[in-house]
Short mmCIF file of C-alpha atoms and ligand atoms in Angstrom, two decimals:
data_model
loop_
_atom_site.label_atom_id
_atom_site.label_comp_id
_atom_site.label_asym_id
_atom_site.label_seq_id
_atom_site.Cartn_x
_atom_site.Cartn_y
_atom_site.Cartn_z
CA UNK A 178 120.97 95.40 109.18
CA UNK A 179 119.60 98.99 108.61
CA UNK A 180 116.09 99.48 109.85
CA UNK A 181 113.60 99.68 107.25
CA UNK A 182 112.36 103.21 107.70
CA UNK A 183 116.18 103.97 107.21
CA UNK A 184 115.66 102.70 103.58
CA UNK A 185 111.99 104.30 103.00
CA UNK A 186 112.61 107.32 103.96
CA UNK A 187 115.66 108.63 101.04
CA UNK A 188 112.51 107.14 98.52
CA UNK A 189 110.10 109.85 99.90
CA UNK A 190 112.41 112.52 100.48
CA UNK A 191 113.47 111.85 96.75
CA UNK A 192 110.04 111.98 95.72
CA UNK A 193 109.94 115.21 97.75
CA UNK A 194 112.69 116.76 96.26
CA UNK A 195 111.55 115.76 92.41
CA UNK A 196 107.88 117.39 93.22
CA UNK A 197 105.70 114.20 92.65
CA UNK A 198 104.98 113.53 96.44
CA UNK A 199 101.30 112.93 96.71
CA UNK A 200 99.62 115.19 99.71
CA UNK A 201 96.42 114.23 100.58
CA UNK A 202 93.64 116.60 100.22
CA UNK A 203 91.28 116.25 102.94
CA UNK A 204 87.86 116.43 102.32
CA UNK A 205 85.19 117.44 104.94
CA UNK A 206 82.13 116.43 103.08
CA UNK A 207 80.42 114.43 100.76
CA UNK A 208 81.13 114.38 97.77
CA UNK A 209 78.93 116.61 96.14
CA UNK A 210 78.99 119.67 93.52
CA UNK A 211 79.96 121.92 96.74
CA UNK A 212 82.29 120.43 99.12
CA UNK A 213 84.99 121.45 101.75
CA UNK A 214 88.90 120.38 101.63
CA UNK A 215 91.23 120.90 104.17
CA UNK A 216 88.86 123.23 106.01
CA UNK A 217 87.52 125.67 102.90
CA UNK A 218 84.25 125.11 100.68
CA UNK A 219 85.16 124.99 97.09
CA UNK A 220 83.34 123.77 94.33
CA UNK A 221 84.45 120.27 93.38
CA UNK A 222 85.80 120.01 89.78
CA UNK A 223 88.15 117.03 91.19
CA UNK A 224 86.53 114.08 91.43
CA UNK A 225 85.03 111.48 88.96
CA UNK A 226 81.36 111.44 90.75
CA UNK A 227 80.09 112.84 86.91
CA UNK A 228 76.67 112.10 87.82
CA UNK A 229 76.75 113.06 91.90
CA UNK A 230 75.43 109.72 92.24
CA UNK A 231 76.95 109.13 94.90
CA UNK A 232 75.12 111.26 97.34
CA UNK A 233 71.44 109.99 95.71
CA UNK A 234 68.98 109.97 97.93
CA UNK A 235 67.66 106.53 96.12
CA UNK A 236 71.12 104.98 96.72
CA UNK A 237 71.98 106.28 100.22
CA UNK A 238 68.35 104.60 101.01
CA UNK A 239 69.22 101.07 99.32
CA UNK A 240 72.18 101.07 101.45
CA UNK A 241 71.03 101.81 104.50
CA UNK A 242 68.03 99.14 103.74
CA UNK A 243 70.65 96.29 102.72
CA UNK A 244 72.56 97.04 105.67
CA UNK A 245 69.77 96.63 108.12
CA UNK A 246 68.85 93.56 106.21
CA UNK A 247 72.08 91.97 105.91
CA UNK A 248 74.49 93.68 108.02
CA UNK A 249 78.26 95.34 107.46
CA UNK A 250 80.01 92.58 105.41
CA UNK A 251 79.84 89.91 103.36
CA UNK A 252 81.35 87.55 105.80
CA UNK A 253 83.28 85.36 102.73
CA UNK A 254 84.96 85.70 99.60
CA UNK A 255 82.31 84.79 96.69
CA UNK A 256 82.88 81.09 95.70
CA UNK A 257 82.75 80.20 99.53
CA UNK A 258 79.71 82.11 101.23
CA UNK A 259 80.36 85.35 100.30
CA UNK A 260 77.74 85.63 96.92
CA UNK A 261 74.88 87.14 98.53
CA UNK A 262 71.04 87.19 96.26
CA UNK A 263 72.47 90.64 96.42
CA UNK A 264 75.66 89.98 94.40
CA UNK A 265 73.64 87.66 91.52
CA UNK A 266 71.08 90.76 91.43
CA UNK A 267 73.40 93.02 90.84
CA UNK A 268 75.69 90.91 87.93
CA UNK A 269 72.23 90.34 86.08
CA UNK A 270 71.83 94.15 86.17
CA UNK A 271 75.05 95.26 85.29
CA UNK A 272 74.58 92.92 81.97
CA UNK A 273 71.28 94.07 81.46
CA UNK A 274 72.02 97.48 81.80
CA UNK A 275 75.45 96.84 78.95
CA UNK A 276 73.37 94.83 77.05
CA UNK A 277 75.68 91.88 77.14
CA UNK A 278 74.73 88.08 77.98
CA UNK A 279 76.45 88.32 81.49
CA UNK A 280 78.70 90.52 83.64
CA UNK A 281 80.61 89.71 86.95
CA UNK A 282 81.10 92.22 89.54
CA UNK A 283 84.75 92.49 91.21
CA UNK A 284 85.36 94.71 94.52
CA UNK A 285 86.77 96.93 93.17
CA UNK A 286 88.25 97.97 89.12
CA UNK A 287 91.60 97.69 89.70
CA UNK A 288 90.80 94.27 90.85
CA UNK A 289 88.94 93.34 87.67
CA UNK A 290 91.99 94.57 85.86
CA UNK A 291 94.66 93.02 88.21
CA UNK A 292 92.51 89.69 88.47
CA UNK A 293 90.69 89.14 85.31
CA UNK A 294 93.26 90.23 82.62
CA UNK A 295 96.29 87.92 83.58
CA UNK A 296 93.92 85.05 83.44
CA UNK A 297 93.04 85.25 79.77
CA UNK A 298 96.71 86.29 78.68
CA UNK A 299 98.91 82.95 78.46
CA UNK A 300 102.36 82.14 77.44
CA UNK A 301 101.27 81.59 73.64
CA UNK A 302 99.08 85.13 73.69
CA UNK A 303 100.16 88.10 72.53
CA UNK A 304 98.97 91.57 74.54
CA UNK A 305 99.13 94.93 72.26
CA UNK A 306 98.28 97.46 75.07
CA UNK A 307 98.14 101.30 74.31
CA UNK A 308 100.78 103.30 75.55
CA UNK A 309 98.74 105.66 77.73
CA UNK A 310 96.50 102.60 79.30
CA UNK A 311 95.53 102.87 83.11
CA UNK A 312 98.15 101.63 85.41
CA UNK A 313 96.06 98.83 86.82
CA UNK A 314 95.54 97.46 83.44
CA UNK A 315 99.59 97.57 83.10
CA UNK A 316 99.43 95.73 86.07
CA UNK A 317 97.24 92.98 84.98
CA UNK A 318 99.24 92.69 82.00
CA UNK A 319 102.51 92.47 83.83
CA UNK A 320 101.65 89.66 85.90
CA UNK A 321 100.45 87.37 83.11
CA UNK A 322 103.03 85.42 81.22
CA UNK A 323 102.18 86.81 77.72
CA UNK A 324 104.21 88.43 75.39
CA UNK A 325 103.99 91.94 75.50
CA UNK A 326 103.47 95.01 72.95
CA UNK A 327 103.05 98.64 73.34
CA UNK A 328 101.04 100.00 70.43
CA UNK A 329 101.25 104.40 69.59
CA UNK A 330 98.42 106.06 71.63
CA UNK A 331 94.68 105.57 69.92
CA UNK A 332 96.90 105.07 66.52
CA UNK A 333 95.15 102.54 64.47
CA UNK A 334 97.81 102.31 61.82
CA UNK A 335 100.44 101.36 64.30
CA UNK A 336 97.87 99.11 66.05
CA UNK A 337 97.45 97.35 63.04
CA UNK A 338 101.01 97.54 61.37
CA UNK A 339 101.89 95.13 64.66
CA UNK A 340 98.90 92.90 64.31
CA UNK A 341 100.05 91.80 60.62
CA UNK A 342 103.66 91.33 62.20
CA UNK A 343 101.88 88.73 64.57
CA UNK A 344 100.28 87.56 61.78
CA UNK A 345 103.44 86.77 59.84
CA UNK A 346 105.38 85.92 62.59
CA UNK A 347 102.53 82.55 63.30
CA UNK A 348 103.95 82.48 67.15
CA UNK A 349 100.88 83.18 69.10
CA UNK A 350 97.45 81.15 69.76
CA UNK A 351 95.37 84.36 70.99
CA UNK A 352 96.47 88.04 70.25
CA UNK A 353 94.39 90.70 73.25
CA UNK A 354 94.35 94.32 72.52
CA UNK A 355 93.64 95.93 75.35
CA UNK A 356 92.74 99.81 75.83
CA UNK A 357 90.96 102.52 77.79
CA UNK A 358 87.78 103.83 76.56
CA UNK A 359 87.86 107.25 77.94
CA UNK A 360 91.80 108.05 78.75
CA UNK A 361 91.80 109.88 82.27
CA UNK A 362 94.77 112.42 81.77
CA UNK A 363 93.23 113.59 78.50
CA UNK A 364 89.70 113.05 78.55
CA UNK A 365 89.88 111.33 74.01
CA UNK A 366 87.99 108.39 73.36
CA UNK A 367 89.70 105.53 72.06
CA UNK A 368 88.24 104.82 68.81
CA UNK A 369 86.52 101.44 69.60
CA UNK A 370 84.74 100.85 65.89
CA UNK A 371 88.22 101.23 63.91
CA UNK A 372 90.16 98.68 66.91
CA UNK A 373 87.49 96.31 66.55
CA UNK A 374 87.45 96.22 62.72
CA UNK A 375 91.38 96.33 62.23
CA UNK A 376 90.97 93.51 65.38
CA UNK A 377 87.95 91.42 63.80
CA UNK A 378 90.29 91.29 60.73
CA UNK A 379 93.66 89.50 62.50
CA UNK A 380 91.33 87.58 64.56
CA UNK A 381 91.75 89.68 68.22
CA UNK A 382 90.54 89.92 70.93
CA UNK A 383 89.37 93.21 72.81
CA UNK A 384 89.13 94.03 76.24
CA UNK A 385 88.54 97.67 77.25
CA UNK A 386 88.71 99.64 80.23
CA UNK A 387 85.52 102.00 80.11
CA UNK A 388 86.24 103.09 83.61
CA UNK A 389 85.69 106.76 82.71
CA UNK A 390 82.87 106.31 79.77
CA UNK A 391 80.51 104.29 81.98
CA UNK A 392 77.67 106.75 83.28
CA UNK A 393 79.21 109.11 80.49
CA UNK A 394 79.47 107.63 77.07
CA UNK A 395 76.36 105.63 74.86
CA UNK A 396 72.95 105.86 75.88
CA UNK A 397 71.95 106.70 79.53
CA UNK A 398 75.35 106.20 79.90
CA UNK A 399 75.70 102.56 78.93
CA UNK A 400 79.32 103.29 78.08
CA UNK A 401 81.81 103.00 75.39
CA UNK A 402 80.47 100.05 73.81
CA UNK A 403 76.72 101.09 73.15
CA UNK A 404 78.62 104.46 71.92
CA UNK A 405 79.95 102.99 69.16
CA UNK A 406 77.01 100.30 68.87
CA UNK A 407 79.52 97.40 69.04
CA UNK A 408 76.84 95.17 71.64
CA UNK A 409 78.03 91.52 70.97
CA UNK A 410 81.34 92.33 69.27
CA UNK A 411 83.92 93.22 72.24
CA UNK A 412 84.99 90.62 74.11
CA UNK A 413 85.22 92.28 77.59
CA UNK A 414 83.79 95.70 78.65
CA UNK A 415 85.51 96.02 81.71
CA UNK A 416 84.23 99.42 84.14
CA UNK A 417 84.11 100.41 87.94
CA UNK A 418 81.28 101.89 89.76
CA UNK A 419 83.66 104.32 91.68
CA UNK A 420 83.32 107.13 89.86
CA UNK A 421 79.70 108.04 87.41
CA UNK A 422 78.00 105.41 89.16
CA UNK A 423 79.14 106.74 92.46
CA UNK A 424 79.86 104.37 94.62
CA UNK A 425 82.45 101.48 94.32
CA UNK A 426 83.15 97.73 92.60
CA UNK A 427 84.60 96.78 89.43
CA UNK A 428 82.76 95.31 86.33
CA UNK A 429 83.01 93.52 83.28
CA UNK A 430 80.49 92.52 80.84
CA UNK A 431 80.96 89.68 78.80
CA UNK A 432 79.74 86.45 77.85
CA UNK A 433 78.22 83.94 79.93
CA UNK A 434 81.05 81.75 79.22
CA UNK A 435 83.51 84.02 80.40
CA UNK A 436 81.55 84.69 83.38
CA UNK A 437 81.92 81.29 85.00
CA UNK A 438 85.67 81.36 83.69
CA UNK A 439 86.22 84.38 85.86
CA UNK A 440 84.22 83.13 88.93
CA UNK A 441 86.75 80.44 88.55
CA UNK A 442 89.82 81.69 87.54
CA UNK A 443 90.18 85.54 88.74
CA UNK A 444 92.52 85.40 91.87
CA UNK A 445 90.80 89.17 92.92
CA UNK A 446 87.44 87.24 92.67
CA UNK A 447 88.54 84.16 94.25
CA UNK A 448 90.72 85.57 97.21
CA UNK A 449 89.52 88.68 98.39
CA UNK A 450 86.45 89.03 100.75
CA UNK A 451 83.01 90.10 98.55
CA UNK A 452 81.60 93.49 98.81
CA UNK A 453 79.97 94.77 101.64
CA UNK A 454 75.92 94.50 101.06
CA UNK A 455 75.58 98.37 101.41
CA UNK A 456 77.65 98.59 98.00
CA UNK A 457 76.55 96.28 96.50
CA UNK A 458 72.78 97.30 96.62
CA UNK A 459 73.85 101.27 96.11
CA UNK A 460 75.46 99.81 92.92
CA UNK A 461 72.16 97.86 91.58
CA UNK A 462 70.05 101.18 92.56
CA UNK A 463 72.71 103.36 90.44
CA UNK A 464 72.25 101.03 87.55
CA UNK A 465 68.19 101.10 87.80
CA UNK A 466 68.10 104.67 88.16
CA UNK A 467 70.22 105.28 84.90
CA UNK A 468 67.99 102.85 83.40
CA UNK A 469 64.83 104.78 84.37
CA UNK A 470 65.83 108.33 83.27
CA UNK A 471 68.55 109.99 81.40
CA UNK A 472 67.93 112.91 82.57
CA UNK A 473 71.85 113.11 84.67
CA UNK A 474 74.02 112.07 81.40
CA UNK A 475 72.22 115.11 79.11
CA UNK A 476 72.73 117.16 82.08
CA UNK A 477 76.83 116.26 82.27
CA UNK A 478 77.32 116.96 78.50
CA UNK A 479 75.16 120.23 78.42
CA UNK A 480 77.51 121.45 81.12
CA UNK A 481 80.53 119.91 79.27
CA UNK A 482 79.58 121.67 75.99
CA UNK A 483 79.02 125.32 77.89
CA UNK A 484 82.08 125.02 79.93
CA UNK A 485 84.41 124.07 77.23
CA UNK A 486 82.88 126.94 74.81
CA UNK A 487 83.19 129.15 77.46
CA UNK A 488 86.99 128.15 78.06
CA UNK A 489 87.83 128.30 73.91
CA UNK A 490 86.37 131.86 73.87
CA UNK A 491 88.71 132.53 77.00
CA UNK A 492 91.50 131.17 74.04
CA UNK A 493 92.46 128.24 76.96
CA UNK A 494 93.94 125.03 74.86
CA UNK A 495 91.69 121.79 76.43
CA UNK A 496 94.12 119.53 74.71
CA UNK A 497 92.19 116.41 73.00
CA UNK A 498 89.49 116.23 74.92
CA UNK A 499 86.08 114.73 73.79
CA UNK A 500 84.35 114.30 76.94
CA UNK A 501 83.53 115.40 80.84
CA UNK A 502 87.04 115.86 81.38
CA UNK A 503 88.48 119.07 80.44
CA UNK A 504 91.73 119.61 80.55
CA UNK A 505 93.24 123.39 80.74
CA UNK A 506 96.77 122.53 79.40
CA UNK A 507 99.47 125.12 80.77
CA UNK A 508 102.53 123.50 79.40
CA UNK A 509 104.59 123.89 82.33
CA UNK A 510 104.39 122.58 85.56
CA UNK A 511 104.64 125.75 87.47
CA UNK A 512 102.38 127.66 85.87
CA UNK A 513 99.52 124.53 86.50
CA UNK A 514 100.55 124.56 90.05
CA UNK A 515 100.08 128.36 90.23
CA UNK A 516 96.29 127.32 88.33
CA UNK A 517 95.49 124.95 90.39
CA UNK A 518 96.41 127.12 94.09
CA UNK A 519 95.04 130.00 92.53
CA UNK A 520 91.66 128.41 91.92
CA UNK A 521 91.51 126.70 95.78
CA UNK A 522 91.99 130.43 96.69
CA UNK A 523 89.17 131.35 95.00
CA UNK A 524 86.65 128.33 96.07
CA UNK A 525 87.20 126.18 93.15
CA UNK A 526 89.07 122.78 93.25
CA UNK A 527 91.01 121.02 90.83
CA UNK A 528 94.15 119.49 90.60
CA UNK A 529 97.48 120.23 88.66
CA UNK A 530 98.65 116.99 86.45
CA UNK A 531 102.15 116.95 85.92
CA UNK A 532 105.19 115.26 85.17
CA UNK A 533 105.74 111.87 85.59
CA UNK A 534 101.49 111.64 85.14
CA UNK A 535 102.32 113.66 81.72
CA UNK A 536 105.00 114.77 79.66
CA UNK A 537 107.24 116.98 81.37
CA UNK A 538 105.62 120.11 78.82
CA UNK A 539 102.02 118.89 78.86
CA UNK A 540 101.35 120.11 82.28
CA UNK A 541 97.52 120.95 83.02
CA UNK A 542 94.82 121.64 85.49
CA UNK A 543 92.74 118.79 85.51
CA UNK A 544 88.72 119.85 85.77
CA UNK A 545 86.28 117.32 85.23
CA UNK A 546 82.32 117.91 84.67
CA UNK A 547 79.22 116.75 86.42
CA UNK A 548 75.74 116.92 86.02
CA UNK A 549 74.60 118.24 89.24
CA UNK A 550 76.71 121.74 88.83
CA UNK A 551 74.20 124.90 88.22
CA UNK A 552 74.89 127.33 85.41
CA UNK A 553 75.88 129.79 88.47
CA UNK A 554 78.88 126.79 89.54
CA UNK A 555 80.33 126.57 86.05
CA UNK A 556 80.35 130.74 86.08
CA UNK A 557 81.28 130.76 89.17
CA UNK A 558 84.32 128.28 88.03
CA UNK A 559 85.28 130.22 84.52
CA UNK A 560 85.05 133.68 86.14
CA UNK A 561 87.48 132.26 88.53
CA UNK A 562 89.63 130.52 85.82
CA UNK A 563 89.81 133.70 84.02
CA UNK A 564 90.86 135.75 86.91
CA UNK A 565 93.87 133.37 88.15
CA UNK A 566 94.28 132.87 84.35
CA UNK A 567 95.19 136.34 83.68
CA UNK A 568 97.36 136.74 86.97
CA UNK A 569 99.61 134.05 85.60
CA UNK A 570 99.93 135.26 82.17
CA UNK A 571 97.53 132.10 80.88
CA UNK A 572 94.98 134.24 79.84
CA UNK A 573 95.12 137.21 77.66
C1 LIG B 1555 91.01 103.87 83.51
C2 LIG B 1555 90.86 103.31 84.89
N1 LIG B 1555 90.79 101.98 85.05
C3 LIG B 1555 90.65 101.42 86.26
C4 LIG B 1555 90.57 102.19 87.39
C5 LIG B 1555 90.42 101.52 88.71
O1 LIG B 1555 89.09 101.57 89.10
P1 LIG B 1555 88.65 101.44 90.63
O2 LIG B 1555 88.68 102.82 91.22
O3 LIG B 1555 87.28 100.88 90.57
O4 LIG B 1555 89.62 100.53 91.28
C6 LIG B 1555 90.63 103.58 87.28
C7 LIG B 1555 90.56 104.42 88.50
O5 LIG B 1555 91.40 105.25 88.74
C8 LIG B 1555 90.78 104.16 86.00
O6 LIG B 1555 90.85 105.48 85.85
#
């Protein structure tokens, strides 16, 4: 028999060879406005820690105080010992914070995704998922034994042209739409009020990944559904607490019914050890100081607005983005490469998206927004932008 590494290693020279081989970025620091990767300080317009929560002096605190209290881990998966006062605190703040009757908290969002969806999906449900939806949602979908549909990306029409075809059809019991809130690649908003109305009329269900509007979107960044002021109307809000809220865990907000289904049914929930009590309190203390003051989510969309003004007047295309992440779409791959290497140079980081993550001509530097970057960062950033812009041809 060949030896295994024999076989792995033509799939990552392939991968080599067609450009998509991931290399790690290392980064020396925390991750804050101003970090260092792979040995040079740059100013981090990479990561998804919108709020720089995650280096809170409040939440670095609460973990170092649950940790003393309770030690490193959980010691159990939840149903068996591993739900801590610490876990239950934190599930009655998560659905306080959404506004929903109840919420449970998963390690981790891809796990709330991977665990929670193929529970509700049977053989006699229907799934009408949006083309562009997070891989861990296609995931969850794939291992459920439901019948599957691919609806046009945030299209409505199409959304609903294939809910009356269920309709007629009269073969499925339950019919789940799922979708992300914010979509990562492009930074649009799904558009939550028109899916739940065209949903609320063939009798739907919703569940919807707000993964990148939580901390963002709604009021003190209570997330897609306060946005759109659908509280009580969508069946599952699902969310993570890995990137606004800055440190880790996956969420979904629901009712209390669906609650104990999950804490019963969810194989992520019911197999895999609980999180750690350092998370888990840093998570409660993100939620509580959102809560408190706003303050962080008006500071993320001033910067949004001025950068993205800034980066029209420069005549850059941000694509169709409606939120923190900003786009600067190059077309082709090279020339986002040549961005994105041109910027590190320069002290600035942010990463070139490219084919197979997007269509082979909507390459783009990816930069995404926080609140805790000074006026002097995001000037910094566009002077920089312009500079490499204009050596490339990108700018005029
Ligand atoms: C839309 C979306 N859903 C789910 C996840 C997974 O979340 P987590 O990092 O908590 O596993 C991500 C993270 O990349 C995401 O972008």
């Amino acid at each position: 028999m060949a030896s295994l590494d024999s076989i792995l290693k033509p799939v990552i020279d392939d991968l080599k060879a067609k450009d998509i081989y991931w290399k790690t970025y290392k980064l020396e620091s925390n991750s804050g406005a101003h970090g260092v990767v792979n040995g040079k300080k740059v100013l981090m317009f990479g990561t998804n820690n919108y709020l720089g929560l995650s280096n809170h002096p409040e939440m670095v605190e609460a973990a170092i105080e649950a940790t003393k209290k309770y030690g490193a881990g959980s010691g159990a998966v939840r149903p068996i010992a591993g739900t801590m006062d610490l876990h239950i605190k934190l599930e009655e703040t998560i659905a306080r914070f959404k506004k929903s009757e109840a919420a449970v908290y998963f390690q981790t969002g891809f796990a709330a995704n991977a665990g929670g969806i193929p529970q509700l999906l049977d053989k006699e449900t229907l799934v009408l998922s949006d083309e562009l939806n997070h891989g861990s949602i296609i995931d969850g979908v794939r291992l459920s034994k439901a019948e599957k549909g691919i609806y046009k990306h945030c299209e409505v029409q199409d959304l609903a042209a294939k809910l009356e075809e269920a309709q007629k059809s009269g073969k499925h019991k339950k019919i789940w739409v799922i979708t992300d809130g914010v979509f990562s690649m492009d930074g649009d908003i799904a558009p939550l009020g028109k899916i739940q109305e065209v949903c609320s009329k063939y009798g739907a269900y919703i569940w919807v990944d707000d993964a990148h509007g939580d901390g963002v979107l709604g009021s003190h960044g209570r997330g897609i559904v306060d946005h759109f002021n659908l509280h009580g109307k969508i069946e599952a809000e699902m969310g993570t607490f890995s990137k606004a809220f800055g440190v880790v865990g996956g969420l979904v907000s629901c009712s209390s019914v669906m609650k104990e289904y999950m804490h019963n049914k969810a194989r992520t929930y019911l197999l895999s050890g609980s999180a750690p009590p350092a998370t888990v309190a840093a998570c409660t203390k993100a939620l509580e100081i959102l809560e408190k003051d706003d303050s962080l989510v008006k500071k993320l969309w001033e910067n949004t607005e001025y950068f993205k003004e800034k980066l029209s007047k420069m005549g850059l295309d941000t694509g169709n983005s409606q939120t923190p992440i900003v786009p600067i779409m190059t077309g082709d791959s090279t020339k986002a490469k040549q961005l994105s290497a041109g910027l590190y140079e320069e002290g600035v980081f942010a990463v070139p998206i490219v084919f197979p993550m997007v269509a082979k001509d909507k390459a783009r530097v990816r930069t995404q927004i926080r609140a805790d970057f000074s006026k002097e960062d995001l000037d910094f950033a566009l002077e920089a932008i312009e500079k490499v812009g204009k050596n490339i041809g990108l700018v005029k």
